[in-house]
mmCIF file of C-alpha atoms in Angstrom:
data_model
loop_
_atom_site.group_PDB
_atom_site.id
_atom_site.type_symbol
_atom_site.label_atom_id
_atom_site.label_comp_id
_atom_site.label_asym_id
_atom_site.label_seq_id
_atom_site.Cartn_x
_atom_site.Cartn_y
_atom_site.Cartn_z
ATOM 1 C CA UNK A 1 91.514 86.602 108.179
ATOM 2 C CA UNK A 2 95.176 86.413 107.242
ATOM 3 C CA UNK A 3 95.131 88.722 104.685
ATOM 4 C CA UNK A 4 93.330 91.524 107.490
ATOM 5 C CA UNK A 5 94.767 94.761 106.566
ATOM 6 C CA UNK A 6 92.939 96.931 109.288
ATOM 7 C CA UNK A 7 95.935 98.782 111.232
ATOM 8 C CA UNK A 8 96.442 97.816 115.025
ATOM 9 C CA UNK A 9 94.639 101.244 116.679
ATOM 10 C CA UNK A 10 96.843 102.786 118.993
ATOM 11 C CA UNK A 11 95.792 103.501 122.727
ATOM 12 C CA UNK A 12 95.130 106.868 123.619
ATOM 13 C CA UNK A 13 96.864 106.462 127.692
ATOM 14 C CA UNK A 14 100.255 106.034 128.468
ATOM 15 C CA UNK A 15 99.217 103.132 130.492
ATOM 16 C CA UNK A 16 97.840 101.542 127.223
ATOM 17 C CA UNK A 17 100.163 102.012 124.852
ATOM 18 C CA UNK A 18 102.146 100.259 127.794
ATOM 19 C CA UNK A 19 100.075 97.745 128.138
ATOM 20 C CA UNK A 20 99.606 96.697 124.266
ATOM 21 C CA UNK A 21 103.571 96.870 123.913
ATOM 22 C CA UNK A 22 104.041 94.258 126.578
ATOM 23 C CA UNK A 23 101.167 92.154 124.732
ATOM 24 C CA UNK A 24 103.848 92.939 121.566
ATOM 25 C CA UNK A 25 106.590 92.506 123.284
ATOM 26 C CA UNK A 26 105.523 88.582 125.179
ATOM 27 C CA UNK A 27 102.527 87.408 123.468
ATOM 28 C CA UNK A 28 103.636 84.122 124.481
ATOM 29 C CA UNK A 29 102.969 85.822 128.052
ATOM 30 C CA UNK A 30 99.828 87.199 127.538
ATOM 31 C CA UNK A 31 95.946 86.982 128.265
ATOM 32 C CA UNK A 32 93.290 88.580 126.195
ATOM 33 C CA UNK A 33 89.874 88.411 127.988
ATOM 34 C CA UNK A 34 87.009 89.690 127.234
ATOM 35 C CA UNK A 35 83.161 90.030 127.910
ATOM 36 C CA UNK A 36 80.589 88.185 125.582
ATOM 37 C CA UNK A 37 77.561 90.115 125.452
ATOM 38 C CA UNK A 38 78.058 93.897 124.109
ATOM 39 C CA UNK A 39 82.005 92.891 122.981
ATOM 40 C CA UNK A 40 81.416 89.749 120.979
ATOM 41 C CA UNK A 41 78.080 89.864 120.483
ATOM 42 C CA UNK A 42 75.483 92.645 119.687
ATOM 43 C CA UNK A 43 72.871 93.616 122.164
ATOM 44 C CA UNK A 44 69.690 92.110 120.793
ATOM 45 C CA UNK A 45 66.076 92.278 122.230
ATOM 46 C CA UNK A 46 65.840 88.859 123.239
ATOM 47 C CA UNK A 47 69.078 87.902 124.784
ATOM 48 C CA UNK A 48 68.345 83.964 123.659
ATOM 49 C CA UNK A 49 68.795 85.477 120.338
ATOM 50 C CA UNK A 50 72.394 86.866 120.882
ATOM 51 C CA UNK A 51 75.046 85.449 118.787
ATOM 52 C CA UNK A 52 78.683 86.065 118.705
ATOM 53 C CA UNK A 53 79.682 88.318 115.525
ATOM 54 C CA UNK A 54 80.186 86.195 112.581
ATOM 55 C CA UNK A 55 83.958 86.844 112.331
ATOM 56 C CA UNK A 56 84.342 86.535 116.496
ATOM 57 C CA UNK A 57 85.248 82.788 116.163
ATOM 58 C CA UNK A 58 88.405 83.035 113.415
ATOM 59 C CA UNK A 59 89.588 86.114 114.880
ATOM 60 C CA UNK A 60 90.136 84.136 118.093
ATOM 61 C CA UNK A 61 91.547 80.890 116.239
ATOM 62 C CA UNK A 62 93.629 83.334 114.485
ATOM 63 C CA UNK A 63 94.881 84.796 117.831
ATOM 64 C CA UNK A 64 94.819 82.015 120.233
ATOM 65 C CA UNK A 65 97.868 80.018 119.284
ATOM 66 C CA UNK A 66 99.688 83.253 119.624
ATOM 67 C CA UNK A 67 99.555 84.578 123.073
ATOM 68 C CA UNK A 68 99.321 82.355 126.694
ATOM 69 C CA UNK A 69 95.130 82.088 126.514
ATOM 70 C CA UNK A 70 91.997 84.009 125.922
ATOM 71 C CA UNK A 71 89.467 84.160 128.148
ATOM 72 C CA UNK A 72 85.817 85.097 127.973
ATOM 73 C CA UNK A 73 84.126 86.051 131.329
ATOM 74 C CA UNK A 74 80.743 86.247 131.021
ATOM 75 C CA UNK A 75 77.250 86.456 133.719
ATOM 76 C CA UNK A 76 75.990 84.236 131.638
ATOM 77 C CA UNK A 77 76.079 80.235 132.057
ATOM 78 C CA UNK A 78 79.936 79.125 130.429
ATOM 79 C CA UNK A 79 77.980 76.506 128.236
ATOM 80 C CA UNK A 80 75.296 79.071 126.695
ATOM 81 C CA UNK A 81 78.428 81.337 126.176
ATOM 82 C CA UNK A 82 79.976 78.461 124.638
ATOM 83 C CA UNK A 83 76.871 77.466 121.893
ATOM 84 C CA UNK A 84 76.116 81.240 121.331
ATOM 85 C CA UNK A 85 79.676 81.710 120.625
ATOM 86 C CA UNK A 86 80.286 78.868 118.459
ATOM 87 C CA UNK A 87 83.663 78.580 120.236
ATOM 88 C CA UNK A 88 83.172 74.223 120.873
ATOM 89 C CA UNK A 89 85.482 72.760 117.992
ATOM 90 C CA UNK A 90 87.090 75.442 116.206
ATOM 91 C CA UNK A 91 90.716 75.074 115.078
ATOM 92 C CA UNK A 92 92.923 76.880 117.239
ATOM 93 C CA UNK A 93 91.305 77.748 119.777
ATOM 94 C CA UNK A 94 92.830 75.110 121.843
ATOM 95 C CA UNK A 95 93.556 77.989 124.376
ATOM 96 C CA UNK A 96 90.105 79.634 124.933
ATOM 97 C CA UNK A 97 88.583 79.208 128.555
ATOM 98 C CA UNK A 98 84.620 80.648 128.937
ATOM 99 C CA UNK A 99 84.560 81.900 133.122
ATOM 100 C CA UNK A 100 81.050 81.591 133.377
ATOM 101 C CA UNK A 101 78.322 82.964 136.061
ATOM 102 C CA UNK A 102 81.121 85.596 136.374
ATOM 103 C CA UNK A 103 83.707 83.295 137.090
ATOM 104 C CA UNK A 104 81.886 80.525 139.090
ATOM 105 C CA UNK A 105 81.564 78.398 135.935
ATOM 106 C CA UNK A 106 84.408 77.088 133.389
ATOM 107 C CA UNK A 107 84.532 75.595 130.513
ATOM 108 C CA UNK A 108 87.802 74.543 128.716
ATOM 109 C CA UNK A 109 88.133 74.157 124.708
ATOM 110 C CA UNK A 110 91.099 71.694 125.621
ATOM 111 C CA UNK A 111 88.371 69.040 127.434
ATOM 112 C CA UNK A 112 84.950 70.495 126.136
ATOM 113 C CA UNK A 113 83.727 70.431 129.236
ATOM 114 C CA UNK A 114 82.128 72.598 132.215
ATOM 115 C CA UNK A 115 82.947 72.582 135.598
ATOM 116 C CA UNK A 116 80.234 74.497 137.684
ATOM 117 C CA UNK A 117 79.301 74.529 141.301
ATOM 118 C CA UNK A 118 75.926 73.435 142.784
ATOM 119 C CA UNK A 119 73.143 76.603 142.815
ATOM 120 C CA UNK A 120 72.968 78.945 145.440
ATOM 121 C CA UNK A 121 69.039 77.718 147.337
ATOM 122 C CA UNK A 122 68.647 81.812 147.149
ATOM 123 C CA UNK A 123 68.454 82.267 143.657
ATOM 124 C CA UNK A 124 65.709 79.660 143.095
ATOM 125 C CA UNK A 125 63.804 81.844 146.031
ATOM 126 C CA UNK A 126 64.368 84.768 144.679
ATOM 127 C CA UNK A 127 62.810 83.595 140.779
ATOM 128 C CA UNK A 128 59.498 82.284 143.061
ATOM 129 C CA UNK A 129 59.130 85.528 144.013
ATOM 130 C CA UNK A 130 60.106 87.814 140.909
ATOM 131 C CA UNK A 131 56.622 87.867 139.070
ATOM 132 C CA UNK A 132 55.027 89.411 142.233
ATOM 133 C CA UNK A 133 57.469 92.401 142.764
ATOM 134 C CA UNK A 134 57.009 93.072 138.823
ATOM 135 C CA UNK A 135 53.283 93.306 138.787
ATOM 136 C CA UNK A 136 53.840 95.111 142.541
ATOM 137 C CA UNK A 137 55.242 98.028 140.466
ATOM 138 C CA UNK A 138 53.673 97.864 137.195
ATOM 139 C CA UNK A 139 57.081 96.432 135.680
ATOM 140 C CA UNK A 140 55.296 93.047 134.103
ATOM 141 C CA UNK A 141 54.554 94.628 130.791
ATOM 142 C CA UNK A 142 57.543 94.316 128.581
ATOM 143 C CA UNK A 143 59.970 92.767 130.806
ATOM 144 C CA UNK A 144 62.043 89.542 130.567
ATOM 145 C CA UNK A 145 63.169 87.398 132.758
ATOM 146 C CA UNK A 146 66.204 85.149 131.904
ATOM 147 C CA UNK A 147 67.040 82.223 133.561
ATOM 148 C CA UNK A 148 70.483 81.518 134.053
ATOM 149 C CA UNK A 149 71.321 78.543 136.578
ATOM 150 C CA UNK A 150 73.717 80.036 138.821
ATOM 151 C CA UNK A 151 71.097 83.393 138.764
ATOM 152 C CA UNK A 152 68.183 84.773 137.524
ATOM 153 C CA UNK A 153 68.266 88.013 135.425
ATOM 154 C CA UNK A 154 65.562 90.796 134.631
ATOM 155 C CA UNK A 155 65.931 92.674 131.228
ATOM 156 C CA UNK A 156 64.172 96.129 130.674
ATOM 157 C CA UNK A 157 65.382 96.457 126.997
ATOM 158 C CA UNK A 158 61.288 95.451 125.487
ATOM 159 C CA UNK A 159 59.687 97.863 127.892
ATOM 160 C CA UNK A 160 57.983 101.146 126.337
ATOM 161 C CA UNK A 161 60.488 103.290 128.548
ATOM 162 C CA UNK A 162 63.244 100.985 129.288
ATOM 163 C CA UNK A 163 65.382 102.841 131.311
ATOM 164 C CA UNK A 164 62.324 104.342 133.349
ATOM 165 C CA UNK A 165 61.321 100.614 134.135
ATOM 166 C CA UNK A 166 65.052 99.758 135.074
ATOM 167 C CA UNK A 167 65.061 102.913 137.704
ATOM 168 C CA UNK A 168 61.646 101.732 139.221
ATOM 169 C CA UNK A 169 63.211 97.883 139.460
ATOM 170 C CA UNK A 170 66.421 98.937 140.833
ATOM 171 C CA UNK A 171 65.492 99.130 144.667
ATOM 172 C CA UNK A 172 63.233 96.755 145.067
ATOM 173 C CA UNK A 173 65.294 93.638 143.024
ATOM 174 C CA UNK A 174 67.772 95.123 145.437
ATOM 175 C CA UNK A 175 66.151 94.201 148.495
ATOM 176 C CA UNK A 176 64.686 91.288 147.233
ATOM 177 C CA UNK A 177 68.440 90.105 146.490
ATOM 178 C CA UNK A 178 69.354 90.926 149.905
ATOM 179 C CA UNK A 179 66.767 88.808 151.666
ATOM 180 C CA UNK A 180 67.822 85.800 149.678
ATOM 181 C CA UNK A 181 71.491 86.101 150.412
ATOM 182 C CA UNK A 182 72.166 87.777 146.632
ATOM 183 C CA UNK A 183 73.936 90.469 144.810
ATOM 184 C CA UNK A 184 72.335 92.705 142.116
ATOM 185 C CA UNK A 185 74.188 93.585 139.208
ATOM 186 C CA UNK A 186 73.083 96.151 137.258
ATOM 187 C CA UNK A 187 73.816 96.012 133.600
ATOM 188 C CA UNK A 188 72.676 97.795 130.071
ATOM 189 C CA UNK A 189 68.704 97.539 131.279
ATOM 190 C CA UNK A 190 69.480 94.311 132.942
ATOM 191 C CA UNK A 191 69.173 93.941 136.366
ATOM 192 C CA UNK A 192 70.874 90.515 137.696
ATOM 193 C CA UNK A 193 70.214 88.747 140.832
ATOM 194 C CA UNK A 194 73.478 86.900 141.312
ATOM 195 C CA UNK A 195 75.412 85.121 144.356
ATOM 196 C CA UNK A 196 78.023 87.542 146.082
ATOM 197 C CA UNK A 197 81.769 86.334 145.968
ATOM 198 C CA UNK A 198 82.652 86.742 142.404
ATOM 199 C CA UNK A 199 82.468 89.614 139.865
ATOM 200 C CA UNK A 200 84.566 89.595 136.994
ATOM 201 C CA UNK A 201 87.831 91.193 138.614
ATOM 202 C CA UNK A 202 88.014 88.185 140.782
ATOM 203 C CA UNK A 203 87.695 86.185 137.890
ATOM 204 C CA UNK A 204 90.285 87.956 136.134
ATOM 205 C CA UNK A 205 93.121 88.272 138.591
ATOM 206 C CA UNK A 206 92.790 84.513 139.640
ATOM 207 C CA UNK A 207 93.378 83.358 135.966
ATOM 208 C CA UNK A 208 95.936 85.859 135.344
ATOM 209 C CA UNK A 209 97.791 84.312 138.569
ATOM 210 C CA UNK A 210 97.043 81.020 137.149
ATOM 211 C CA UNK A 211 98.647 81.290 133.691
ATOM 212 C CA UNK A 212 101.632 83.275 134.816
ATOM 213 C CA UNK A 213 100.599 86.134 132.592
ATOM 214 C CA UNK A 214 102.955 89.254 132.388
ATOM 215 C CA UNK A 215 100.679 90.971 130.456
ATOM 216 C CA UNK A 216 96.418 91.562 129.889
ATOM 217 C CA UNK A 217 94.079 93.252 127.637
ATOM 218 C CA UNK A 218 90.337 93.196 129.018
ATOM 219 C CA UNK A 219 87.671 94.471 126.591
ATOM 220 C CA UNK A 220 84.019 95.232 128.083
ATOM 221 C CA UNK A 221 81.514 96.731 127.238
ATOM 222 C CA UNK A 222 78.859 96.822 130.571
ATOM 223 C CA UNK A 223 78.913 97.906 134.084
ATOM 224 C CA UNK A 224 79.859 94.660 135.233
ATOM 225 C CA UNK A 225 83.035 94.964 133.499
ATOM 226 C CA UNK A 226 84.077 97.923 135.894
ATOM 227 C CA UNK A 227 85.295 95.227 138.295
ATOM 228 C CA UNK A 228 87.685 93.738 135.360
ATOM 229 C CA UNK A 229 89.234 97.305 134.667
ATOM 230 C CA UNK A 230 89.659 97.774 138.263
ATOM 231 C CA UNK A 231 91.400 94.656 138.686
ATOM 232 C CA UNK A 232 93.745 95.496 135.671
ATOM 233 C CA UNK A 233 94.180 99.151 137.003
ATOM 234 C CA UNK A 234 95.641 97.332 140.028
ATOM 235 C CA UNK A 235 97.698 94.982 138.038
ATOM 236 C CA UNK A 236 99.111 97.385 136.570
ATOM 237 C CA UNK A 237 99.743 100.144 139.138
ATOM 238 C CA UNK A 238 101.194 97.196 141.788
ATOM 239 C CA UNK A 239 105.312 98.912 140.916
ATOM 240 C CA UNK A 240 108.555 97.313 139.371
ATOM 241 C CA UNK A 241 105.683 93.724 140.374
ATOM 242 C CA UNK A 242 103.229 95.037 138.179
ATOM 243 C CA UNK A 243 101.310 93.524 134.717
ATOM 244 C CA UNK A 244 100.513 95.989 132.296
ATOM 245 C CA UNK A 245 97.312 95.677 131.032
ATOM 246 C CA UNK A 246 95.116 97.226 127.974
ATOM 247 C CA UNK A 247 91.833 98.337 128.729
ATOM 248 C CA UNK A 248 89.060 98.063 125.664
ATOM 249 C CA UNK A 249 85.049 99.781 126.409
ATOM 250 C CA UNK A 250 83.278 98.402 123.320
ATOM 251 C CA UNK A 251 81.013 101.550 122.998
ATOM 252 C CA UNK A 252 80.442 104.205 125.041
ATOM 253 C CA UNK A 253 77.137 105.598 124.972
ATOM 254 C CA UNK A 254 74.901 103.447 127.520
ATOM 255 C CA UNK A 255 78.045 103.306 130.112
ATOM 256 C CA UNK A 256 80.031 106.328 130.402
ATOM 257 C CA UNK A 257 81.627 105.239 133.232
ATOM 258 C CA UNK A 258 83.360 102.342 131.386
ATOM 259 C CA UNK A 259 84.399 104.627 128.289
ATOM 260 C CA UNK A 260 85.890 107.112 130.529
ATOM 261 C CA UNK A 261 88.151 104.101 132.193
ATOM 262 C CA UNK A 262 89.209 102.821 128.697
ATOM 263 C CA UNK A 263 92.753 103.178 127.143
ATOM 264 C CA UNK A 264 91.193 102.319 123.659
ATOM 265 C CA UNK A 265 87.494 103.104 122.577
ATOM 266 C CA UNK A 266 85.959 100.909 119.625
ATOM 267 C CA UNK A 267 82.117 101.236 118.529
ATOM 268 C CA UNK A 268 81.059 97.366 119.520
ATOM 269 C CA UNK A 269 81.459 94.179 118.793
ATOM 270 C CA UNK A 270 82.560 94.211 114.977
ATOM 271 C CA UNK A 271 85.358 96.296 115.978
ATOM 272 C CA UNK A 272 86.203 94.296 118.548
ATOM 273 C CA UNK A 273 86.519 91.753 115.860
ATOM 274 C CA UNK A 274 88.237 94.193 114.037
ATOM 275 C CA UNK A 275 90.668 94.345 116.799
ATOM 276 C CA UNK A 276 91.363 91.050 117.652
ATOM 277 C CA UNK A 277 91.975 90.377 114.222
ATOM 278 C CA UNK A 278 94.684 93.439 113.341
ATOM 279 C CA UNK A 279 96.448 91.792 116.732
ATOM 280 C CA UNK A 280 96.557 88.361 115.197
ATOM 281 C CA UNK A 281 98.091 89.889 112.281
ATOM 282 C CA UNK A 282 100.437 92.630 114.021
ATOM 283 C CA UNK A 283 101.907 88.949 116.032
#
């Protein structure tokens, strides 16, 4: 990875190029976080089956010892982030924190270990219930249902019309979320049912506050990520107090709303890699 010669792609905002100059400028100073699913790892089918990109791991150790911490804030449980990324003993990476269950989880490389709260009582009600609203509107077919501790998670992707399927869910996982006392986050033909009180930008600004940082670059890739650029946006736009922050959508084409957010645009998670990787280098 040392001898990377892909260039360091410049922003196309003012408020990025900002933001990746202060990253420059105070690595020592800065936090790179960034989503697993869809950034660091490809989209797959079966979302068991996802796997951080192959070079994911050494581009972090690379970058790691060079700026204040990375983080990766993921829905998904911080010790299945953990395995899938094949972050647990690598080199360098003595910096890396995994914010699980959006936040609600952590797990530090420094200890190996997870701290996680007990499960919200509505998420296990909610799961009793799921196969009967699928097969209430013909959704059973070619749906998956993930379970994820801290929430339970209904993925469209298998179904013959996905995103037909995902439309159909939408209300009624929303009401059932409601009656148990849950959120539902909608993703890329994932629909999550989730306890409210943390999203991503919560997650975000609290370990930004933590660490001190004077500096951020978030990379997403999924609507859930919208609360992450918001919560940079803020940093950032808070005056002469403000953190400037780099904003990365790692593709574009299922979430529009994220790419049109984004100081920097990169086709997925190899580029991602890419990126991380040039930064190591370029510090």
């Amino acid at each position: 990875m040392g001898s990377h010669s892909v260039p360091l792609p410049t922003p196309t905002t003012p408020a990025g190029r900002e933001g990746l100059e202060a990253i420059l400028q105070r690595p020592g100073r800065a936090v790179v976080a960034l989503d697993f699913d869809g950034t660091l790892a490809d989209i797959v089918p079966d979302p068991e089956q996802a796997r951080a990109h192959p070079g994911a791991a050494e581009a972090l150790a690379a970058l790691a010892p060079k700026v204040a911490s990375i983080a990766v804030i993921t829905g998904r449980p911080a010790g299945v982030a953990v395995r899938y990324g094949g972050f647990a003993g690598v080199p360098g990476l003595d910096h890396l924190v995994v914010l699980g269950h959006y936040g609600a989880e952590r797990w530090d490389a420094a200890t190996g270990t997870v701290n996680a709260p007990a499960p919200h009582p509505g998420v296990a009600e909610a799961r009793a219930e799921l196969p009967g609203v699928l097969h209430e509107f013909g959704a059973w077919h070619g749906t998956w249902i993930e379970e994820k501790g801290q929430a339970v998670a209904v993925h469209t992707r298998r179904a013959d019309d996905p995103q037909a399927v995902f439309e159909t869910l939408r209300g009624p996982l929303g009401e059932l979320a409601a009656r148990h006392g849950l959120i539902l986050e909608p993703g890329r033909q994932v629909l999550e049912l989730r306890p409210p009180g943390m999203d991503k930008g919560v997650a975000l600004a609290e370990y930004v506050r933590e660490v001190g940082a004077t500096s951020v670059l978030y990379a997403g890739d999924d609507l859930g990520d919208l609360a992450a650029f918001a919560t940079v946006e803020k940093l950032r736009g808070a005056g002469t107090e403000g953190i400037p922050g780099l904003l990365v959508c790692s593709g574009s084409a299922e979430v529009p709303e994220l790419a049109e957010r984004a100081d920097l645009l990169v086709p997925g998670p190899a580029a991602v890699v890419e990126l991380l990787a040039a930064l190591a280098d370029r510090l």
